[in-house]
Coordinates of C-alpha atoms (C1' of nucleotides) in Angstrom, one line a residue:
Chain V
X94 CA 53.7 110.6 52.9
X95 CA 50.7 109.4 54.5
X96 CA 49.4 108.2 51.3
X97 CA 51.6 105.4 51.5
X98 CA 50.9 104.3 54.5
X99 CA 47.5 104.9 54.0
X100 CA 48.4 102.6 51.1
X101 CA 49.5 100.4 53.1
X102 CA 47.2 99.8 55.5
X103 CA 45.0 98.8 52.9
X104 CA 46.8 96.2 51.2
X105 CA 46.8 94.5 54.7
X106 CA 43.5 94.8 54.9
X107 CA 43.0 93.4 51.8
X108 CA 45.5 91.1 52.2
X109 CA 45.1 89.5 55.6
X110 CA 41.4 90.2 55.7
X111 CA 40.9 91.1 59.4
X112 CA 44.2 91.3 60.4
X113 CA 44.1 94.8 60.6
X114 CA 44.2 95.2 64.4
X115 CA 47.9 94.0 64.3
X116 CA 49.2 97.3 62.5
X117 CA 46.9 99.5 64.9
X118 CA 49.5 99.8 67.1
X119 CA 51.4 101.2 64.4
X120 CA 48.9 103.1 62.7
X121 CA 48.3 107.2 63.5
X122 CA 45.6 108.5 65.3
X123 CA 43.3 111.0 64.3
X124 CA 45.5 113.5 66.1
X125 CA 48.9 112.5 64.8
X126 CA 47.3 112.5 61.1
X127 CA 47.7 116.1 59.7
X128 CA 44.8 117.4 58.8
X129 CA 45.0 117.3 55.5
X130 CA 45.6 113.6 55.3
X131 CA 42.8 112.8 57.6
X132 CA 40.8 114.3 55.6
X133 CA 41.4 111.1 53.0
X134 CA 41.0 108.8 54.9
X135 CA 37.1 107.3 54.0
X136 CA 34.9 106.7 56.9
X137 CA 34.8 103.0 56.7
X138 CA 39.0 103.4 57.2
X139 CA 39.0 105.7 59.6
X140 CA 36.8 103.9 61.9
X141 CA 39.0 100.7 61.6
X142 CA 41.8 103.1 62.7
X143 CA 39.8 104.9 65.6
X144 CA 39.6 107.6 64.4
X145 CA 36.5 110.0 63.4
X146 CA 35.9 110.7 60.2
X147 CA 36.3 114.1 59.2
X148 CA 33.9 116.9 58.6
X149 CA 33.7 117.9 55.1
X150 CA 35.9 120.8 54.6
X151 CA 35.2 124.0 53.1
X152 CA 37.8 125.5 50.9
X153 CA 39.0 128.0 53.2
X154 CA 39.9 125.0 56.2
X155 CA 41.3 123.0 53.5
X156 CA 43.3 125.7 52.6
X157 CA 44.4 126.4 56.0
X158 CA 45.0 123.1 57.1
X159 CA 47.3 122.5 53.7
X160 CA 49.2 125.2 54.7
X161 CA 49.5 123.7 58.2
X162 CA 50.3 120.7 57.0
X163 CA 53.6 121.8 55.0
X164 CA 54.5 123.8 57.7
X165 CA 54.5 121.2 59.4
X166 CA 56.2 118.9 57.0
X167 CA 59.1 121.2 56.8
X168 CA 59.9 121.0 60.3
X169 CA 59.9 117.6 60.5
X170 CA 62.1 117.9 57.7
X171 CA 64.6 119.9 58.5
X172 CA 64.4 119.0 62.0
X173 CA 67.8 117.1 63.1
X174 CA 65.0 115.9 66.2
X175 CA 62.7 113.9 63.9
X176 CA 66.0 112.1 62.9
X177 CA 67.5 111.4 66.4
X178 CA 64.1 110.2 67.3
X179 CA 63.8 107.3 64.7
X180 CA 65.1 104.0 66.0
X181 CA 67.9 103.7 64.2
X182 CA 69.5 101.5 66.2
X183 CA 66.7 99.7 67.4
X184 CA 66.4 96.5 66.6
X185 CA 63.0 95.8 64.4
X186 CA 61.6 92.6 65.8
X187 CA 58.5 92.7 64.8
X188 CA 56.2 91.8 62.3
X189 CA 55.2 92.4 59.0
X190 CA 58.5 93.3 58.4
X191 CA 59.0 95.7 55.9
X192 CA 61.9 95.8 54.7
X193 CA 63.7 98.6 53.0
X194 CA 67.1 97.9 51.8
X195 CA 68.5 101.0 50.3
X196 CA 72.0 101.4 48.9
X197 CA 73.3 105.0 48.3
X198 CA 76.4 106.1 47.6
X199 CA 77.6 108.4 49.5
X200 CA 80.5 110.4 49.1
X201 CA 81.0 111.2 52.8
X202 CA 83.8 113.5 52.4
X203 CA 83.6 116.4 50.4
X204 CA 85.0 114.4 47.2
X205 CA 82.8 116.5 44.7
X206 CA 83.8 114.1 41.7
X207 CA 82.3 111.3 43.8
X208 CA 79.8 110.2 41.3
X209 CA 77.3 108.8 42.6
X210 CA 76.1 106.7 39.5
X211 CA 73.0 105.9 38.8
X212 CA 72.4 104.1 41.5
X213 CA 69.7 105.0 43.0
X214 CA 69.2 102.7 46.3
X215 CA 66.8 99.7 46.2
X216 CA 64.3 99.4 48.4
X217 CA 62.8 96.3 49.2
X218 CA 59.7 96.3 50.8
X219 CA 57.3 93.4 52.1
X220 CA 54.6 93.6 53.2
X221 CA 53.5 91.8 56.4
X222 CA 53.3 88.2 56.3
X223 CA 49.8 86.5 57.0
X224 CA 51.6 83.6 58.8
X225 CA 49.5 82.3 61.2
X226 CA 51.9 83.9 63.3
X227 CA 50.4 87.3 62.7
X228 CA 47.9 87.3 65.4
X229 CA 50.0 85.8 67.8
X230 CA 52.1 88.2 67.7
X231 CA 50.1 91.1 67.4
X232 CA 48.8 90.6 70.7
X233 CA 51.6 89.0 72.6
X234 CA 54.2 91.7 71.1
X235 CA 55.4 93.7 73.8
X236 CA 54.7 97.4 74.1
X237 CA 57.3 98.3 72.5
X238 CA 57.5 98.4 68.7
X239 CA 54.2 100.0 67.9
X240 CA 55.8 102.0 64.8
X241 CA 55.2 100.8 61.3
X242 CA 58.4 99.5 60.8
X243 CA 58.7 100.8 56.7
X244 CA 59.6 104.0 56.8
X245 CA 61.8 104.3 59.3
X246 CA 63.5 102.0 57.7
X247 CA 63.4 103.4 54.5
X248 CA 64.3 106.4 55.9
X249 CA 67.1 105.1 57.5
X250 CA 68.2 103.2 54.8
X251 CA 68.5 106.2 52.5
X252 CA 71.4 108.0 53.2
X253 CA 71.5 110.2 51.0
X254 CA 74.0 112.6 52.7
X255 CA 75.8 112.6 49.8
X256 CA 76.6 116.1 50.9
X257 CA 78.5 118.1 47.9
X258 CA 78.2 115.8 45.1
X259 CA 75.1 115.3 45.1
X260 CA 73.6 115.5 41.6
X261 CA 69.9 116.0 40.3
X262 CA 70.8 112.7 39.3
X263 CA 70.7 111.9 43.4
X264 CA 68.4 114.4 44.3
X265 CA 65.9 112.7 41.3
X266 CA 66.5 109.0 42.9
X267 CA 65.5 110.8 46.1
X268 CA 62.4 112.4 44.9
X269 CA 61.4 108.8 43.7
X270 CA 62.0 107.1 46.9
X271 CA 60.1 109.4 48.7
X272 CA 57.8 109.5 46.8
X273 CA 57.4 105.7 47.0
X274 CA 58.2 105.3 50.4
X275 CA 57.1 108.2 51.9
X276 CA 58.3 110.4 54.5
X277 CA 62.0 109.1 54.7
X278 CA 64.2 110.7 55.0
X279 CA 66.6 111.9 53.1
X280 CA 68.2 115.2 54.9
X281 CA 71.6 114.9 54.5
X282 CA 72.0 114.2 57.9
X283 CA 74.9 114.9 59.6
X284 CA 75.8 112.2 61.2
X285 CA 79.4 112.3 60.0
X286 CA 80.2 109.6 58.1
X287 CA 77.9 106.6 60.5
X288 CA 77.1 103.3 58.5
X289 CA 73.7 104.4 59.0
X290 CA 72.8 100.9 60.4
X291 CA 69.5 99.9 59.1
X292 CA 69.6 96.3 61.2
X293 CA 66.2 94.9 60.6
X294 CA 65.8 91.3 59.5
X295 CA 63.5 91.0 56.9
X296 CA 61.1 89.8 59.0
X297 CA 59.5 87.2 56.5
X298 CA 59.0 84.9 59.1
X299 CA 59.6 87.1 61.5
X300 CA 62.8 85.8 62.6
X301 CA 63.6 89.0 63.2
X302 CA 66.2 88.4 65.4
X303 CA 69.1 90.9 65.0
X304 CA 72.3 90.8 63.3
X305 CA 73.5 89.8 66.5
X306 CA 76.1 87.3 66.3
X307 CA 79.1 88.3 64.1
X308 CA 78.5 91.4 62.7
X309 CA 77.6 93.9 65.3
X310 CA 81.2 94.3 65.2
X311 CA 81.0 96.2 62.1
X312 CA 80.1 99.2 63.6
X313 CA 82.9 99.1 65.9
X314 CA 86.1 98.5 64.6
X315 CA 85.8 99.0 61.0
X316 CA 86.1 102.1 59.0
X317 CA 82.6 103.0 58.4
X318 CA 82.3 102.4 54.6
X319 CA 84.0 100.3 52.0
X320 CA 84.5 102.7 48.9
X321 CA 82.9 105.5 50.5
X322 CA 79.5 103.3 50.5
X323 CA 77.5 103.4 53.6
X324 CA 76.9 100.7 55.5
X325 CA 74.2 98.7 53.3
X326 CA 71.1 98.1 54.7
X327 CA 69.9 94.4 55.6
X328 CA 69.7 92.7 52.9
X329 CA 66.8 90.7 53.7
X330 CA 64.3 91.4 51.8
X331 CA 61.1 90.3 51.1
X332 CA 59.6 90.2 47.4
X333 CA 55.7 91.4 47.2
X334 CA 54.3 88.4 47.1
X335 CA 55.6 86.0 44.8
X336 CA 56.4 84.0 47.9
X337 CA 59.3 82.2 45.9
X338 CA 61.9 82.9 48.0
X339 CA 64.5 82.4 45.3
X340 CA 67.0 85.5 44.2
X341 CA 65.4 84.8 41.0
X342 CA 63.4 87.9 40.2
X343 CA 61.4 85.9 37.2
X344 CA 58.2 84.1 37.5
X345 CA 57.6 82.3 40.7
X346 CA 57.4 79.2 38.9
X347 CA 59.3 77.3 41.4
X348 CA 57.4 78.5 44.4
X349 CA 56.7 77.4 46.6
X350 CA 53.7 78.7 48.2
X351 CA 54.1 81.5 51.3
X352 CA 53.0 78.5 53.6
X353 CA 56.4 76.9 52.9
X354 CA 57.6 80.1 54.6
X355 CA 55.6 80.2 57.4
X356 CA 56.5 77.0 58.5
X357 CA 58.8 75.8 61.6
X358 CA 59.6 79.7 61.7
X359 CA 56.0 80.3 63.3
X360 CA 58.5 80.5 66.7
X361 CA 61.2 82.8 66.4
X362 CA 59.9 85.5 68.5
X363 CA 60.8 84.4 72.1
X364 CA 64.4 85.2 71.5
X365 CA 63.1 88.8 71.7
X366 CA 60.1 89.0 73.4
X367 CA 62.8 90.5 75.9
X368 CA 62.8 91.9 79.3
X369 CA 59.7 93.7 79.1
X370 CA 58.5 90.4 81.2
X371 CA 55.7 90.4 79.1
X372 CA 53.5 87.2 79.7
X373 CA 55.7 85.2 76.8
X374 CA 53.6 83.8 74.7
X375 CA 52.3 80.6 73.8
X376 CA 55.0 80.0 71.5
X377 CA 56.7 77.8 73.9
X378 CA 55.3 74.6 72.0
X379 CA 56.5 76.1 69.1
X380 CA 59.9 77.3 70.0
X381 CA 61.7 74.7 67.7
X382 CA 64.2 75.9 68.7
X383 CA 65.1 76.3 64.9
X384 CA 65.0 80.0 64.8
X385 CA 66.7 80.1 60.8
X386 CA 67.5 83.1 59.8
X387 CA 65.9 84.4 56.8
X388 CA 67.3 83.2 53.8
X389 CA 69.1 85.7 52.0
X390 CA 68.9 87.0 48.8
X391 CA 71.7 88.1 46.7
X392 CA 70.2 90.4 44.8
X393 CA 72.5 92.4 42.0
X394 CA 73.8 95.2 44.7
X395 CA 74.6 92.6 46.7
X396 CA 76.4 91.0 45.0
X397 CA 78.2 94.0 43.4
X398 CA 79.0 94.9 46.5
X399 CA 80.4 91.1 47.5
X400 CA 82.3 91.4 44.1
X401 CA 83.4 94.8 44.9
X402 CA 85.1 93.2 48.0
X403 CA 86.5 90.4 46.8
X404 CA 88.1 92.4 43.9
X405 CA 88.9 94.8 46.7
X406 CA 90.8 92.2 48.8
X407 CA 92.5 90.3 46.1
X408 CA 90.9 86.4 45.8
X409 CA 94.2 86.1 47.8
X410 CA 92.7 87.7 51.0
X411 CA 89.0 87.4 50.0
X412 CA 87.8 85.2 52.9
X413 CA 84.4 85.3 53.9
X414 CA 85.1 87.0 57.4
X415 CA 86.8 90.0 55.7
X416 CA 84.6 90.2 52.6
X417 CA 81.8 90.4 55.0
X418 CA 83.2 93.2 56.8
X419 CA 84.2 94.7 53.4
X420 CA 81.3 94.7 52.3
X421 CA 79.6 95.9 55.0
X422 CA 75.8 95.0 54.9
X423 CA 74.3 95.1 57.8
X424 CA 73.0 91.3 58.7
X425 CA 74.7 90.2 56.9
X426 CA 76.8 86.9 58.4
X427 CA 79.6 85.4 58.1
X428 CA 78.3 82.1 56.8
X429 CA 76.4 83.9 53.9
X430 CA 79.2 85.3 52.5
X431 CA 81.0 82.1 52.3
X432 CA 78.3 80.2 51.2
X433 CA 78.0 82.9 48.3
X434 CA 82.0 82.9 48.0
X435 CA 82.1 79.7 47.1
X436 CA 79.7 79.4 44.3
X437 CA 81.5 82.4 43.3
X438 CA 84.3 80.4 43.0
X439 CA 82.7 77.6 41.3
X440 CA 81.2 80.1 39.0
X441 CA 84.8 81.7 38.3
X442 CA 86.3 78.0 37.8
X443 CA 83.5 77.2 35.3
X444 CA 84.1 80.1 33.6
X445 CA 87.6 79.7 33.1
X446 CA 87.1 76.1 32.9
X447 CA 85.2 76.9 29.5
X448 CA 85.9 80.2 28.2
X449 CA 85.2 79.9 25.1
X450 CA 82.0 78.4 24.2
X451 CA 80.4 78.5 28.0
X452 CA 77.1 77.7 28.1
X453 CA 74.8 80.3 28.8
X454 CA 75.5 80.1 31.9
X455 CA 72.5 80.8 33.9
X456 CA 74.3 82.9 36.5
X457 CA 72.7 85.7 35.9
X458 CA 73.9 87.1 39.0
X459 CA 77.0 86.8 38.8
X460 CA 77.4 87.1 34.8
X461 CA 75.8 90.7 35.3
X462 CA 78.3 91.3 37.5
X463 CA 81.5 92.2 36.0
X464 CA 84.6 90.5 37.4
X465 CA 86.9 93.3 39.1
X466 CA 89.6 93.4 36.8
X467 CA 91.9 92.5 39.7
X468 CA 90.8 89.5 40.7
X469 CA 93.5 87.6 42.1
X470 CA 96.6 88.4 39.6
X471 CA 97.2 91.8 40.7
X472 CA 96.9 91.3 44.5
X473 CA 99.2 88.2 44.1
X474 CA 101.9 90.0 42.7
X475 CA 101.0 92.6 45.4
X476 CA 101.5 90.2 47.9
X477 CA 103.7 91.8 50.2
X478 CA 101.5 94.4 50.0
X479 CA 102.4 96.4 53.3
X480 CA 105.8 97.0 52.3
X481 CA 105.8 100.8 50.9
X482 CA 102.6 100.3 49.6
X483 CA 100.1 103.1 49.9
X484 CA 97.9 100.7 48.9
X485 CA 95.7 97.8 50.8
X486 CA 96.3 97.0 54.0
X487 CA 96.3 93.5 54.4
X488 CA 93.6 92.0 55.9
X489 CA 92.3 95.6 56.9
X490 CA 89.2 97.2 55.4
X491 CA 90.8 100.6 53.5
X492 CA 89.0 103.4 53.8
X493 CA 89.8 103.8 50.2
X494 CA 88.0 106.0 48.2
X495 CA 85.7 104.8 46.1
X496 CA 84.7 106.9 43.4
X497 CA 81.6 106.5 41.2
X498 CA 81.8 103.0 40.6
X499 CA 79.0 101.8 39.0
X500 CA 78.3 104.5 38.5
X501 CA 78.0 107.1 35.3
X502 CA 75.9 106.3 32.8
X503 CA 75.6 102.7 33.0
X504 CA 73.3 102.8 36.1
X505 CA 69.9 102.5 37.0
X506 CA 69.0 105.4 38.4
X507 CA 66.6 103.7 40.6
X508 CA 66.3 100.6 41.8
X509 CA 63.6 99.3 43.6
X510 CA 63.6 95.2 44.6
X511 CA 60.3 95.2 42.8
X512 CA 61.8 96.0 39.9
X513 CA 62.7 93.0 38.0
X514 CA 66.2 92.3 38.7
X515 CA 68.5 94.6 36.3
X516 CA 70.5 91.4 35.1
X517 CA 71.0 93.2 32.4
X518 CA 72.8 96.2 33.5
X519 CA 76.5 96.0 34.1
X520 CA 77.9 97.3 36.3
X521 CA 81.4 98.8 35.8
X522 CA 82.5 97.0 38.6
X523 CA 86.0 98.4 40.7
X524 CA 87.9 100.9 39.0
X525 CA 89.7 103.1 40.2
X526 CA 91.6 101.7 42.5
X527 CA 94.1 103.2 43.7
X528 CA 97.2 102.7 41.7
X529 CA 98.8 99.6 43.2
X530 CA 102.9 99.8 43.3
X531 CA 104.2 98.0 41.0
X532 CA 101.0 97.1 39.2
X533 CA 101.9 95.1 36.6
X534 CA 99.7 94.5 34.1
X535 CA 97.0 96.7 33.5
X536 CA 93.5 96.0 32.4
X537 CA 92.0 98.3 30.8
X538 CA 88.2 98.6 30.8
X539 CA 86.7 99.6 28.1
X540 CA 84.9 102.6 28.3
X541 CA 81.8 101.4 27.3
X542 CA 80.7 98.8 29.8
X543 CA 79.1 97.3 27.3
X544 CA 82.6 94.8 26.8
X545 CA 84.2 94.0 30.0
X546 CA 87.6 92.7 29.5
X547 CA 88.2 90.6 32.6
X548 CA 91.0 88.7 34.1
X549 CA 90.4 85.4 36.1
X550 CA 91.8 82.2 36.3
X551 CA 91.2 79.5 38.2
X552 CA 91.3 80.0 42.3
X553 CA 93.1 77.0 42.5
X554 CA 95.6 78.2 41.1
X555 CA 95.5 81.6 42.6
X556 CA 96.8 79.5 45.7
X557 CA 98.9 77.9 44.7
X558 CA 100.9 79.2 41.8
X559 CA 100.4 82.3 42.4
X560 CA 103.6 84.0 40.8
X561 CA 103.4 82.4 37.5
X562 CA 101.1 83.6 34.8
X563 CA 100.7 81.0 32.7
X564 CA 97.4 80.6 34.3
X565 CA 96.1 83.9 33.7
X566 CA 93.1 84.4 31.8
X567 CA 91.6 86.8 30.0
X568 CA 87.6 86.9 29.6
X569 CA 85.5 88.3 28.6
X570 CA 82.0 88.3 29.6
X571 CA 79.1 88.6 27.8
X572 CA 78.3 91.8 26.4
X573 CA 75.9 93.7 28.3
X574 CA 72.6 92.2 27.7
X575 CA 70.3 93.6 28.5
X576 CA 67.3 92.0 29.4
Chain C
dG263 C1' 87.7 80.2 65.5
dT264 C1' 87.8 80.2 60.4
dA265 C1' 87.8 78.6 55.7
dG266 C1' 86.1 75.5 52.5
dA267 C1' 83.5 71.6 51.0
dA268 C1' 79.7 68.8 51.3
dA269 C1' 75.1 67.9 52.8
dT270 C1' 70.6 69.7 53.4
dA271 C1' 66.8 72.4 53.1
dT272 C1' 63.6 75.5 50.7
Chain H
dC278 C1' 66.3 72.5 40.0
dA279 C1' 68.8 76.4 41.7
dT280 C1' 70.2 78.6 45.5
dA281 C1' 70.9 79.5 50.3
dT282 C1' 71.9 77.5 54.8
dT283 C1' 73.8 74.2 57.8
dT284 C1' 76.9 70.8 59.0
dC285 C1' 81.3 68.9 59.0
dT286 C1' 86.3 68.7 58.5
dA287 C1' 90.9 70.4 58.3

DNA sequence: GTAGAAATAT
DNA sequence: CATATTTCTA
């Protein structure tokens, strides 16, 4: 575990040249390093962390101090304590933002066929920005904070309770991630059922304010997971260094550079500096008042997941508000998900609009995404839904279960934001809904993925002819390419 | 206050 | 230029 922070540190170093002293705070001592780790660190290192070098070792300390290591290790493992004490619920403000977004499929209850397909969890991770804003903030920041933000987050992020079905499959994607990420996590912690609420704004410019407008709610009064999901961690993510701050995982041809980013955003901080009265920094001048939140990046779970909901809610009930909470991502706003809705829409028009020889359509996004089958159609005739219906509740997130979707074979088994973008992979999106009344029709998916067989139609119409079916539409997207 | 569209910004 | 955010209107 400490290897990747070690890792870490270094790639600040490297990148941010003497910026070092900002992660300090963050950084172990000698005495919190186990021995064995210290014992890496070279000398030049371990003086820029305070810390003395370490005597050379003869086998039998080495051994020893292994062995005291892993004992050690395992507590903190298995210890529900080293849980409890991460800040979960703290709110990261600070810098260098690391961001870990993790999605894992949890089957919370004891469902053992929960399947938690093959996917794994992404984790998007940034490293700390070299705005000029660095320095500022490394001094001004309060006490609090001092922890390296990244694996707590990571840890955090992971949920992989997945208590009973959990499959090597899982336990591989776990392996990985903590391998990657280090420590994390990853005991099936009780916590029965939480969203696990990874709030952390990607802290690319450090607006690192929290989630704090609309969707604290979350938490409160809706059920805890859509499909059995956990609450998704932030979204915001940072990509290593391409700086283009595009969803596009290609080339960073259109970057702009990471100056672009720092911009106006060199202020954001005040909003937090909080209480701790600390002198408030020099910002003051800078405060422009403009405080933007991170722009968000819809990367492929994301959007599943926004798909998930929309097919979930019918494009009947599919508002932003509700696919938000649906969808359940932590940070995720209000304003996001509509902005996103409504080039979904666009991009469901289009399609429709020309089905048959569409242009490639560049959506890769979304055209990686398989439509739910349901999209509209279903939900309209299901309109009066709460009559007898075991099924939806209106505007109410349903606790349904949500077996495997995405899941089987189809996959990644890991995902990891640095990864190119898996446009490729589709994503069997929404099955198994639970059987809706007086379902109608009946799309069948084929098997394979590979062929989606998709209903749509135009969302115009969705409104306002809703009954007829003239407008229906059957399409098909693309056939898996992968790419 | 929210949804949706249009205007901006990056 | 594409995409996300912000603003504006109903």
């Amino acid at each position: 575990m400490h290897a990747c922070e070690r890792r870490r540190v270094v790639d600040m170093t490297m990148k941010d040249g003497d910026h070092v002293v900002e992660w300090n705070p963050g950084l172990p001592t000698g005495e919190e390093l186990n021995p064995t780790s210290k014992s890496l660190i070279s000398l030049v290192l371990a003086s820029g962390l305070s810390m003395k070098p370490e005597p050379l070792k003869t086998a039998a300390d080495v051994s020893g101090e292994s062995r005291a290591s892993f004992l050690d290790s395992q507590v903190q493992r298995f210890s529900p304590m080293s849980f409890e004490a991460l800040p979960l619920f703290k709110e990261r403000k600070d810098a260098g933002s690391f961001v870990c977004a993790s999605e894992v499929r949890d089957d919370g209850g004891g469902r053992g066929d929960g399947h938690v397909g093959g996917r794994g969890g992404s984790i998007a991770t940034g490293e700390g920005r070299s705005d000029a804003r660095g320095e500022v903030r490394g001094e001004t920041r309060g006490a609090e904070e001092p922890e390296i933000e990244a694996e707590v987050e990571v840890g955090l992020g992971l949920g992989l309770g997945s208590g009973g079905g959990g499959r090597d499959n899982d336990r591989a994607t776990v392996a990985e991630k903590q391998n990657c990420c280090s420590h994390s996590a990853s005991y099936s912690h009780g916590h029965g059922g939480h969203p696990m609420p990874t709030v952390f704004r990607g802290g690319s410019d450090g607006t690192s304010h929290q989630p704090s407008e609309g969707r604290s709610e979350h938490s409160s009064g809706l059920p805890f997971m859509m499909n059995g999901l956990p609450a998704y961690g932030s979204p915001y993510e940072r990509r290593p260094d391409s700086s283009s701050y595009g969803g596009r995982g290609d080339d960073s041809s259109k970057g702009g550079g990471c100056a672009k980013n720092a911009r106006k955003l060199a202020d954001s901080d005040f909003e937090d500096t909080d209480s701790g009265g600390g002198p408030v920094n020099s910002n003051e001048e800078t405060n422009a008042r403009t405080l933007k939140r991170p722009r968000l990046v819809w990367t492929p779970q994301l959007h599943k997941r926004f798909v998930d909901a929309v097919g979930h809610l019918g494009i009947k009930n599919a508002v932003p508000k509700t696919i938000m909470q649906l969808m359940n991502v932590e940070g995720l706003t209000r304003e996001n998900v509509a902005s996103h809705l409504q080039k979904y829409r666009l991009y469901l028009k289009r399609m429709q609009g020309l089905s048959s020889d569409g242009p490639p359509a560049n959506d890769q996004l979304f055209s990686s995404t398989p439509l739910p089958p349901n999209l509209g159609l279903h939900y309209m005739a299901n309109q009066r839904e709460d009559v007898g219906g075991p099924s939806f509740p209106p505007a109410t997130v349903p606790p349904m279960p949500y077996k495997g979707v995405g899941g089987g074979p189809l996959g990644p088994a890991h995902f990891s934001v640095y990864d190119r973008m898996p446009y490729g992979v589709v994503n069997r999106g929404f099955l198994q809904r639970p059987p809706m009344k007086d379902r109608t029709e009946h799309i069948s998916e084929s098997e394979n993925g590979n062929h989606q067989s998709v209903l749509s139609q135009n969302h115009h119409s969705y409104m306002e002819k809703r009954a007829n079916s003239p407008e229906k539409r059957l399409l098909s997207l693309f056939p898996t390419s992968s790419r």
